[in-house]
């Protein structure tokens, strides 16, 4: 035990290290209170502590739609670990998360658009998803998600009748989604992230009018209120099927298919915006080590310091599936580094974390 004065002489807030328990303790004025530390180890199958976790759910890999949920510890590196399963097997759905709960909704499966059901899991424990409630529209595939500690937003989609619609749910309670407002442009195959105040949505593929259009549009909403999205700025290119993540300050938009105007190719670059100010995106760095091979239909998760992306699909010159995971330091521009591998070569994966920029 560390050597400190008798209890009556210890100032409130003093800290000591207890050599019997090997844990730090805080003097609260009347007793020593033990710090509760959360240090998850990615390599241990018994790990059920939350830490800064990123979840990767569903997706499509050669021959089959998937219902697997994997998790990573964002602060470390290594291969993903099994978390549980979704109730359906969707690709191109959307995910949101609070500090305690992740929600996954929408998507496309072997029978077409998946039901309107929203699945939920608890970050701190592994296990299969349970039913949360329903979206307003069961046919909205290829949506984008964003949220803060209170609300989760599910935006856009491939249904022409509701491709501008933004639904919201209160994450702490179960139930059917409500209408928040409309995007500035009807679109699908885009990505979202945000701060505690704003939800930001970037890129996308257009319809119904004009059809088959690639967009560079970035728009935003105020998460706490209802109302239509407003113009934020533009991406550096018109692109669809981007992956996004954020801390409270920056949103990183990685990869994407830049469409027929650029040879129907994918890009490896990531770009970023400052969420609070708005404005056009700027170049951040490259996601993949082979910079002339781009990635699209990828997804991202984040902690306050790191953004982590799975590869999704790569296209140069032909489509191929990859399971590599990369990470960037959000505060500094630069090329991504290798993180590990996702369990399976999947694209269109839904993602959520308990440490992203909206919290």
CSV table of C-alpha atoms in Angstrom, one decimal:
chain,number,residue,atom,x,y,z
A,1,UNK,CA,0.0,0.0,0.0
A,2,UNK,CA,1.3,3.5,-0.8
A,3,UNK,CA,2.3,5.5,2.3
A,4,UNK,CA,-0.2,8.4,2.9
A,5,UNK,CA,-1.2,10.3,6.0
A,6,UNK,CA,-4.0,9.1,8.3
A,7,UNK,CA,-7.5,9.4,6.9
A,8,UNK,CA,-8.4,12.6,8.7
A,9,UNK,CA,-5.5,14.4,7.0
A,10,UNK,CA,-6.1,13.2,3.5
A,11,UNK,CA,-7.5,15.9,1.2
A,12,UNK,CA,-10.7,15.0,-0.8
A,13,UNK,CA,-9.7,14.0,-4.3
A,14,UNK,CA,-6.4,12.4,-3.3
A,15,UNK,CA,-5.4,9.4,-5.4
A,16,UNK,CA,-3.3,6.3,-4.2
A,17,UNK,CA,-2.3,3.0,-5.7
A,18,UNK,CA,-3.4,0.0,-3.8
A,19,UNK,CA,-0.6,-2.5,-4.0
A,20,UNK,CA,-2.9,-5.3,-2.6
A,21,UNK,CA,-5.5,-5.0,-5.4
A,22,UNK,CA,-3.1,-3.4,-8.0
A,23,UNK,CA,-5.7,-0.7,-8.7
A,24,UNK,CA,-5.8,3.0,-8.2
A,25,UNK,CA,-8.2,4.5,-5.6
A,26,UNK,CA,-9.8,7.9,-4.9
A,27,UNK,CA,-10.4,9.5,-1.5
A,28,UNK,CA,-14.0,10.8,-1.5
A,29,UNK,CA,-13.8,12.4,1.9
A,30,UNK,CA,-14.9,9.4,3.9
A,31,UNK,CA,-13.4,6.3,2.2
A,32,UNK,CA,-11.2,5.1,-0.6
A,33,UNK,CA,-13.2,4.3,-3.7
A,34,UNK,CA,-11.7,2.0,-6.3
A,35,UNK,CA,-11.4,3.1,-9.9
A,36,UNK,CA,-13.3,0.8,-12.3
A,37,UNK,CA,-11.2,0.4,-15.4
A,38,UNK,CA,-12.3,-0.8,-18.8
A,39,UNK,CA,-9.5,-2.3,-20.8
A,40,UNK,CA,-10.9,-4.7,-23.4
A,41,UNK,CA,-8.5,-7.1,-25.0
A,42,UNK,CA,-9.4,-7.7,-28.6
A,43,UNK,CA,-7.8,-11.1,-28.6
A,44,UNK,CA,-9.7,-12.6,-25.7
A,45,UNK,CA,-13.0,-14.4,-26.6
A,46,UNK,CA,-14.3,-13.7,-23.1
A,47,UNK,CA,-14.0,-9.9,-23.5
A,48,UNK,CA,-17.4,-8.3,-22.9
A,49,UNK,CA,-16.3,-4.9,-21.8
A,50,UNK,CA,-17.3,-2.0,-24.0
A,51,UNK,CA,-14.2,0.2,-24.4
A,52,UNK,CA,-14.3,2.0,-27.7
A,53,UNK,CA,-16.0,-0.6,-29.8
A,54,UNK,CA,-16.9,-0.6,-33.5
A,55,UNK,CA,-19.5,-3.1,-34.8
A,56,UNK,CA,-19.7,-4.3,-38.4
A,57,UNK,CA,-23.0,-6.0,-39.2
A,58,UNK,CA,-24.5,-7.8,-42.2
A,59,UNK,CA,-23.3,-7.2,-45.7
A,60,UNK,CA,-22.8,-9.4,-48.8
A,61,UNK,CA,-19.9,-11.7,-49.6
A,62,UNK,CA,-19.5,-13.9,-52.6
A,63,UNK,CA,-22.6,-16.2,-52.8
A,64,UNK,CA,-24.5,-15.1,-49.7
A,65,UNK,CA,-26.1,-12.2,-47.7
A,66,UNK,CA,-24.7,-12.1,-44.2
A,67,UNK,CA,-26.3,-11.6,-40.7
A,68,UNK,CA,-23.0,-11.7,-38.8
A,69,UNK,CA,-22.1,-8.9,-36.3
A,70,UNK,CA,-18.3,-8.5,-35.7
A,71,UNK,CA,-16.6,-6.1,-33.3
A,72,UNK,CA,-13.2,-4.5,-32.9
A,73,UNK,CA,-11.6,-2.5,-30.2
A,74,UNK,CA,-10.9,0.8,-32.0
A,75,UNK,CA,-8.0,1.8,-29.8
A,76,UNK,CA,-6.0,-1.3,-30.7
A,77,UNK,CA,-5.3,-3.3,-33.9
A,78,UNK,CA,-6.2,-6.9,-34.8
A,79,UNK,CA,-8.8,-9.0,-36.5
A,80,UNK,CA,-12.5,-8.6,-35.7
A,81,UNK,CA,-14.2,-10.9,-33.2
A,82,UNK,CA,-17.6,-12.5,-33.3
A,83,UNK,CA,-20.4,-10.5,-31.5
A,84,UNK,CA,-23.6,-12.1,-32.6
A,85,UNK,CA,-26.2,-12.1,-35.4
A,86,UNK,CA,-28.8,-9.8,-36.9
A,87,UNK,CA,-32.4,-10.9,-37.3
A,88,UNK,CA,-32.2,-10.5,-41.1
A,89,UNK,CA,-29.3,-10.7,-43.6
A,90,UNK,CA,-29.0,-7.3,-45.2
A,91,UNK,CA,-26.5,-5.4,-47.2
A,92,UNK,CA,-26.4,-1.6,-47.6
A,93,UNK,CA,-28.4,-0.8,-44.5
A,94,UNK,CA,-27.5,1.8,-42.0
A,95,UNK,CA,-26.3,1.8,-38.4
A,96,UNK,CA,-26.2,4.3,-35.5
A,97,UNK,CA,-25.1,4.1,-31.9
A,98,UNK,CA,-25.3,5.7,-28.4
A,99,UNK,CA,-22.8,4.9,-25.7
A,100,UNK,CA,-24.8,1.8,-24.7
A,101,UNK,CA,-26.8,0.6,-27.7
A,102,UNK,CA,-26.4,0.1,-31.5
A,103,UNK,CA,-29.2,0.1,-34.0
A,104,UNK,CA,-29.2,-1.4,-37.5
A,105,UNK,CA,-32.0,-0.8,-40.1
A,106,UNK,CA,-32.9,-1.1,-43.7
A,107,UNK,CA,-30.9,-2.9,-46.4
A,108,UNK,CA,-31.2,-5.3,-49.2
A,109,UNK,CA,-31.3,-9.1,-49.0
A,110,UNK,CA,-32.0,-12.2,-51.2
A,111,UNK,CA,-35.7,-11.4,-51.3
A,112,UNK,CA,-35.2,-7.7,-52.1
A,113,UNK,CA,-35.6,-4.9,-49.6
A,114,UNK,CA,-35.5,-6.2,-46.0
A,115,UNK,CA,-38.4,-5.5,-43.7
A,116,UNK,CA,-38.8,-2.2,-41.9
A,117,UNK,CA,-37.5,-3.8,-38.7
A,118,UNK,CA,-34.8,-2.1,-36.7
A,119,UNK,CA,-32.4,-4.4,-34.8
A,120,UNK,CA,-30.6,-3.5,-31.6
A,121,UNK,CA,-27.7,-4.8,-29.6
A,122,UNK,CA,-26.0,-3.7,-26.4
A,123,UNK,CA,-22.3,-2.7,-26.9
A,124,UNK,CA,-21.1,-4.0,-23.5
A,125,UNK,CA,-22.1,-7.6,-24.0
A,126,UNK,CA,-22.0,-9.9,-27.0
A,127,UNK,CA,-25.1,-11.5,-28.3
A,128,UNK,CA,-27.8,-11.6,-31.0
A,129,UNK,CA,-29.9,-8.6,-32.0
A,130,UNK,CA,-33.4,-8.0,-30.7
A,131,UNK,CA,-36.3,-6.1,-32.2
A,132,UNK,CA,-36.3,-2.4,-31.6
A,133,UNK,CA,-39.2,-1.2,-33.7
A,134,UNK,CA,-39.8,-0.2,-37.3
A,135,UNK,CA,-38.8,2.4,-39.9
A,136,UNK,CA,-41.5,4.4,-41.6
A,137,UNK,CA,-40.9,2.7,-44.9
A,138,UNK,CA,-39.9,-0.9,-45.4
A,139,UNK,CA,-38.6,-0.4,-49.0
A,140,UNK,CA,-35.8,2.0,-48.3
A,141,UNK,CA,-32.5,0.3,-49.1
A,142,UNK,CA,-29.0,1.7,-49.2
A,143,UNK,CA,-29.6,4.3,-46.5
A,144,UNK,CA,-27.3,6.4,-44.4
A,145,UNK,CA,-27.1,6.7,-40.6
A,146,UNK,CA,-26.0,9.5,-38.2
A,147,UNK,CA,-26.9,10.3,-34.6
A,148,UNK,CA,-25.9,11.6,-31.2
A,149,UNK,CA,-26.3,10.2,-27.7
A,150,UNK,CA,-30.1,10.6,-27.8
A,151,UNK,CA,-31.3,10.2,-31.4
A,152,UNK,CA,-30.5,8.0,-34.3
A,153,UNK,CA,-31.2,9.1,-37.9
A,154,UNK,CA,-31.8,6.9,-40.9
A,155,UNK,CA,-31.8,9.0,-44.2
A,156,UNK,CA,-32.6,8.6,-47.8
A,157,UNK,CA,-32.7,5.2,-49.7
A,158,UNK,CA,-33.5,3.6,-53.0
A,159,UNK,CA,-37.3,3.8,-52.8
A,160,UNK,CA,-38.3,6.6,-55.2
A,161,UNK,CA,-41.3,7.6,-53.1
A,162,UNK,CA,-39.3,8.3,-50.0
A,163,UNK,CA,-35.6,8.8,-51.1
A,164,UNK,CA,-35.4,12.2,-49.4
A,165,UNK,CA,-37.0,11.0,-46.1
A,166,UNK,CA,-35.1,11.2,-42.8
A,167,UNK,CA,-36.4,9.1,-40.0
A,168,UNK,CA,-35.4,9.4,-36.4
A,169,UNK,CA,-35.7,7.2,-33.3
A,170,UNK,CA,-34.9,7.8,-29.6
A,171,UNK,CA,-32.2,5.3,-29.0
A,172,UNK,CA,-32.9,4.7,-25.3
A,173,UNK,CA,-36.5,3.6,-26.0
A,174,UNK,CA,-38.0,1.1,-28.5
A,175,UNK,CA,-40.7,2.0,-31.0
A,176,UNK,CA,-41.5,3.1,-34.5
A,177,UNK,CA,-39.4,5.8,-36.2
A,178,UNK,CA,-40.7,9.3,-36.7
A,179,UNK,CA,-40.3,11.8,-39.5
A,180,UNK,CA,-37.5,14.4,-39.0
A,181,UNK,CA,-37.6,16.1,-42.4
A,182,UNK,CA,-36.1,15.7,-45.9
A,183,UNK,CA,-32.7,15.7,-47.5
A,184,UNK,CA,-31.8,18.4,-50.0
A,185,UNK,CA,-31.5,15.8,-52.8
A,186,UNK,CA,-33.2,12.4,-53.1
A,187,UNK,CA,-30.5,9.7,-53.1
A,188,UNK,CA,-29.2,6.4,-51.9
A,189,UNK,CA,-25.7,4.7,-51.5
A,190,UNK,CA,-24.3,7.6,-49.4
A,191,UNK,CA,-22.9,7.9,-45.9
A,192,UNK,CA,-23.5,9.9,-42.7
A,193,UNK,CA,-21.8,10.9,-39.4
A,194,UNK,CA,-21.9,13.9,-37.1
A,195,UNK,CA,-21.3,15.8,-33.9
A,196,UNK,CA,-23.6,16.0,-30.9
A,197,UNK,CA,-25.4,18.8,-32.7
A,198,UNK,CA,-25.3,18.0,-36.4
A,199,UNK,CA,-25.9,15.0,-38.6
A,200,UNK,CA,-24.0,15.3,-41.9
A,201,UNK,CA,-24.7,13.2,-45.1
A,202,UNK,CA,-22.3,13.1,-48.1
A,203,UNK,CA,-22.4,11.9,-51.7
A,204,UNK,CA,-24.9,9.5,-53.1
A,205,UNK,CA,-26.6,8.0,-56.2
A,206,UNK,CA,-29.7,9.9,-57.4
A,207,UNK,CA,-33.2,9.1,-58.4
A,208,UNK,CA,-35.9,9.3,-59.4
A,209,UNK,CA,-35.2,12.5,-61.2
A,210,UNK,CA,-32.7,12.9,-62.5
A,211,UNK,CA,-32.1,9.1,-62.5
A,212,UNK,CA,-28.6,7.5,-62.4
A,213,UNK,CA,-26.9,10.6,-61.1
A,214,UNK,CA,-23.8,10.7,-59.0
A,215,UNK,CA,-23.7,13.5,-56.4
A,216,UNK,CA,-21.1,15.5,-54.6
A,217,UNK,CA,-23.7,17.1,-52.3
A,218,UNK,CA,-23.1,17.4,-48.5
A,219,UNK,CA,-26.1,18.4,-46.4
A,220,UNK,CA,-26.8,18.5,-42.7
A,221,UNK,CA,-29.6,18.6,-40.1
A,222,UNK,CA,-29.8,19.6,-36.5
A,223,UNK,CA,-30.3,16.3,-34.7
A,224,UNK,CA,-32.3,17.6,-31.7
A,225,UNK,CA,-35.0,19.3,-33.8
A,226,UNK,CA,-37.2,18.4,-36.8
A,227,UNK,CA,-36.8,20.1,-40.1
A,228,UNK,CA,-35.4,19.7,-43.6
A,229,UNK,CA,-31.6,19.3,-44.3
A,230,UNK,CA,-29.6,22.4,-45.3
A,231,UNK,CA,-26.7,22.7,-47.7
A,232,UNK,CA,-23.3,22.1,-46.1
A,233,UNK,CA,-20.9,22.1,-49.1
A,234,UNK,CA,-19.5,19.8,-51.7
A,235,UNK,CA,-17.2,16.7,-51.9
A,236,UNK,CA,-14.1,17.0,-54.1
A,237,UNK,CA,-15.8,14.6,-56.6
A,238,UNK,CA,-19.2,13.2,-57.4
A,239,UNK,CA,-19.2,9.8,-55.7
A,240,UNK,CA,-21.5,7.2,-54.3
A,241,UNK,CA,-21.1,4.3,-51.8
A,242,UNK,CA,-18.7,6.2,-49.6
A,243,UNK,CA,-17.9,5.2,-46.0
A,244,UNK,CA,-17.9,7.8,-43.2
A,245,UNK,CA,-17.1,8.3,-39.5
A,246,UNK,CA,-16.4,11.3,-37.3
A,247,UNK,CA,-15.2,12.6,-34.0
A,248,UNK,CA,-16.9,15.7,-32.5
A,249,UNK,CA,-14.9,18.0,-34.8
A,250,UNK,CA,-14.2,16.2,-38.1
A,251,UNK,CA,-16.1,13.9,-40.5
A,252,UNK,CA,-14.0,11.6,-42.7
A,253,UNK,CA,-15.5,10.4,-45.9
A,254,UNK,CA,-13.5,7.6,-47.4
A,255,UNK,CA,-13.5,5.8,-50.8
A,256,UNK,CA,-16.4,5.7,-53.1
A,257,UNK,CA,-17.4,5.0,-56.7
A,258,UNK,CA,-16.9,8.1,-58.9
A,259,UNK,CA,-19.3,6.9,-61.6
A,260,UNK,CA,-19.5,6.9,-65.4
A,261,UNK,CA,-18.1,10.4,-65.7
A,262,UNK,CA,-14.7,9.1,-64.4
A,263,UNK,CA,-14.6,5.7,-66.0
A,264,UNK,CA,-16.9,3.9,-63.5
A,265,UNK,CA,-14.0,3.6,-61.1
A,266,UNK,CA,-13.5,3.7,-57.4
A,267,UNK,CA,-11.1,5.9,-55.4
A,268,UNK,CA,-8.8,5.2,-52.5
A,269,UNK,CA,-8.8,8.8,-51.2
A,270,UNK,CA,-10.4,10.0,-48.0
A,271,UNK,CA,-11.6,13.6,-47.5
A,272,UNK,CA,-12.8,15.6,-44.5
A,273,UNK,CA,-15.0,18.4,-43.4
A,274,UNK,CA,-15.2,20.4,-40.2
A,275,UNK,CA,-18.7,19.6,-38.9
A,276,UNK,CA,-19.4,22.9,-37.0
A,277,UNK,CA,-18.5,25.3,-39.8
A,278,UNK,CA,-19.7,23.7,-43.0
A,279,UNK,CA,-17.8,24.2,-46.3
A,280,UNK,CA,-16.4,22.0,-49.1
A,281,UNK,CA,-14.4,18.9,-48.3
A,282,UNK,CA,-10.6,18.8,-48.4
A,283,UNK,CA,-8.2,15.9,-49.2
A,284,UNK,CA,-7.3,13.9,-46.1
A,285,UNK,CA,-5.2,10.9,-47.4
A,286,UNK,CA,-5.5,7.5,-48.9
A,287,UNK,CA,-7.3,4.5,-47.3
A,288,UNK,CA,-5.5,1.7,-49.1
A,289,UNK,CA,-1.9,0.9,-49.4
A,290,UNK,CA,-2.2,0.4,-53.1
A,291,UNK,CA,-3.4,3.9,-53.9
A,292,UNK,CA,-4.3,3.1,-57.6
A,293,UNK,CA,-6.9,0.6,-56.4
A,294,UNK,CA,-9.9,2.3,-54.9
A,295,UNK,CA,-12.6,1.1,-52.5
A,296,UNK,CA,-16.3,1.5,-52.4
A,297,UNK,CA,-19.4,0.1,-50.6
A,298,UNK,CA,-17.2,0.4,-47.5
A,299,UNK,CA,-18.1,1.6,-44.0
A,300,UNK,CA,-16.5,3.4,-41.0
A,301,UNK,CA,-16.5,3.6,-37.2
A,302,UNK,CA,-14.7,6.0,-35.0
A,303,UNK,CA,-13.5,6.9,-31.5
A,304,UNK,CA,-12.5,10.5,-30.5
A,305,UNK,CA,-9.1,10.0,-32.1
A,306,UNK,CA,-9.3,7.2,-34.7
A,307,UNK,CA,-11.4,6.4,-37.7
A,308,UNK,CA,-11.5,2.8,-38.9
A,309,UNK,CA,-12.7,1.6,-42.3
A,310,UNK,CA,-13.4,-1.8,-43.8
A,311,UNK,CA,-12.4,-2.2,-47.5
A,312,UNK,CA,-15.7,-3.3,-49.0
A,313,UNK,CA,-15.3,-3.7,-52.8
A,314,UNK,CA,-12.3,-2.7,-54.9
A,315,UNK,CA,-12.6,-2.0,-58.6
A,316,UNK,CA,-9.5,-1.5,-60.8
A,317,UNK,CA,-10.0,-2.8,-63.4
A,318,UNK,CA,-12.5,-5.5,-62.1
A,319,UNK,CA,-14.5,-5.9,-59.0
A,320,UNK,CA,-13.0,-7.9,-56.1
A,321,UNK,CA,-13.9,-8.4,-52.5
A,322,UNK,CA,-11.6,-7.6,-49.6
A,323,UNK,CA,-11.7,-8.0,-45.8
A,324,UNK,CA,-8.8,-5.6,-44.9
A,325,UNK,CA,-9.5,-3.0,-42.2
A,326,UNK,CA,-7.6,0.4,-42.1
A,327,UNK,CA,-7.4,3.2,-39.6
A,328,UNK,CA,-6.5,6.9,-39.7
A,329,UNK,CA,-5.8,9.5,-37.0
A,330,UNK,CA,-8.7,11.9,-37.3
A,331,UNK,CA,-6.9,15.0,-36.1
A,332,UNK,CA,-4.1,14.7,-38.7
A,333,UNK,CA,-4.1,14.1,-42.4
A,334,UNK,CA,-2.3,11.2,-43.9
A,335,UNK,CA,-2.4,7.7,-45.4
A,336,UNK,CA,-4.3,5.0,-43.5
A,337,UNK,CA,-2.5,2.2,-41.7
A,338,UNK,CA,-3.3,-1.5,-41.5
A,339,UNK,CA,-5.6,-2.5,-38.6
A,340,UNK,CA,-6.4,-6.1,-39.3
A,341,UNK,CA,-9.1,-8.2,-41.1
A,342,UNK,CA,-12.8,-8.4,-40.9
A,343,UNK,CA,-14.3,-11.8,-40.6
A,344,UNK,CA,-15.3,-12.4,-44.2
A,345,UNK,CA,-14.9,-10.4,-47.4
A,346,UNK,CA,-18.1,-8.3,-47.2
A,347,UNK,CA,-19.4,-5.1,-48.7
A,348,UNK,CA,-22.3,-2.9,-47.8
A,349,UNK,CA,-21.7,-3.5,-44.1
A,350,UNK,CA,-23.7,-1.6,-41.4
A,351,UNK,CA,-21.6,0.0,-38.7
A,352,UNK,CA,-22.0,1.6,-35.3
A,353,UNK,CA,-19.7,2.6,-32.5
A,354,UNK,CA,-20.1,3.7,-28.8
A,355,UNK,CA,-17.4,6.4,-29.0
A,356,UNK,CA,-18.2,8.3,-32.3
A,357,UNK,CA,-18.3,12.1,-32.7
A,358,UNK,CA,-22.0,12.4,-31.9
A,359,UNK,CA,-21.6,11.3,-28.3
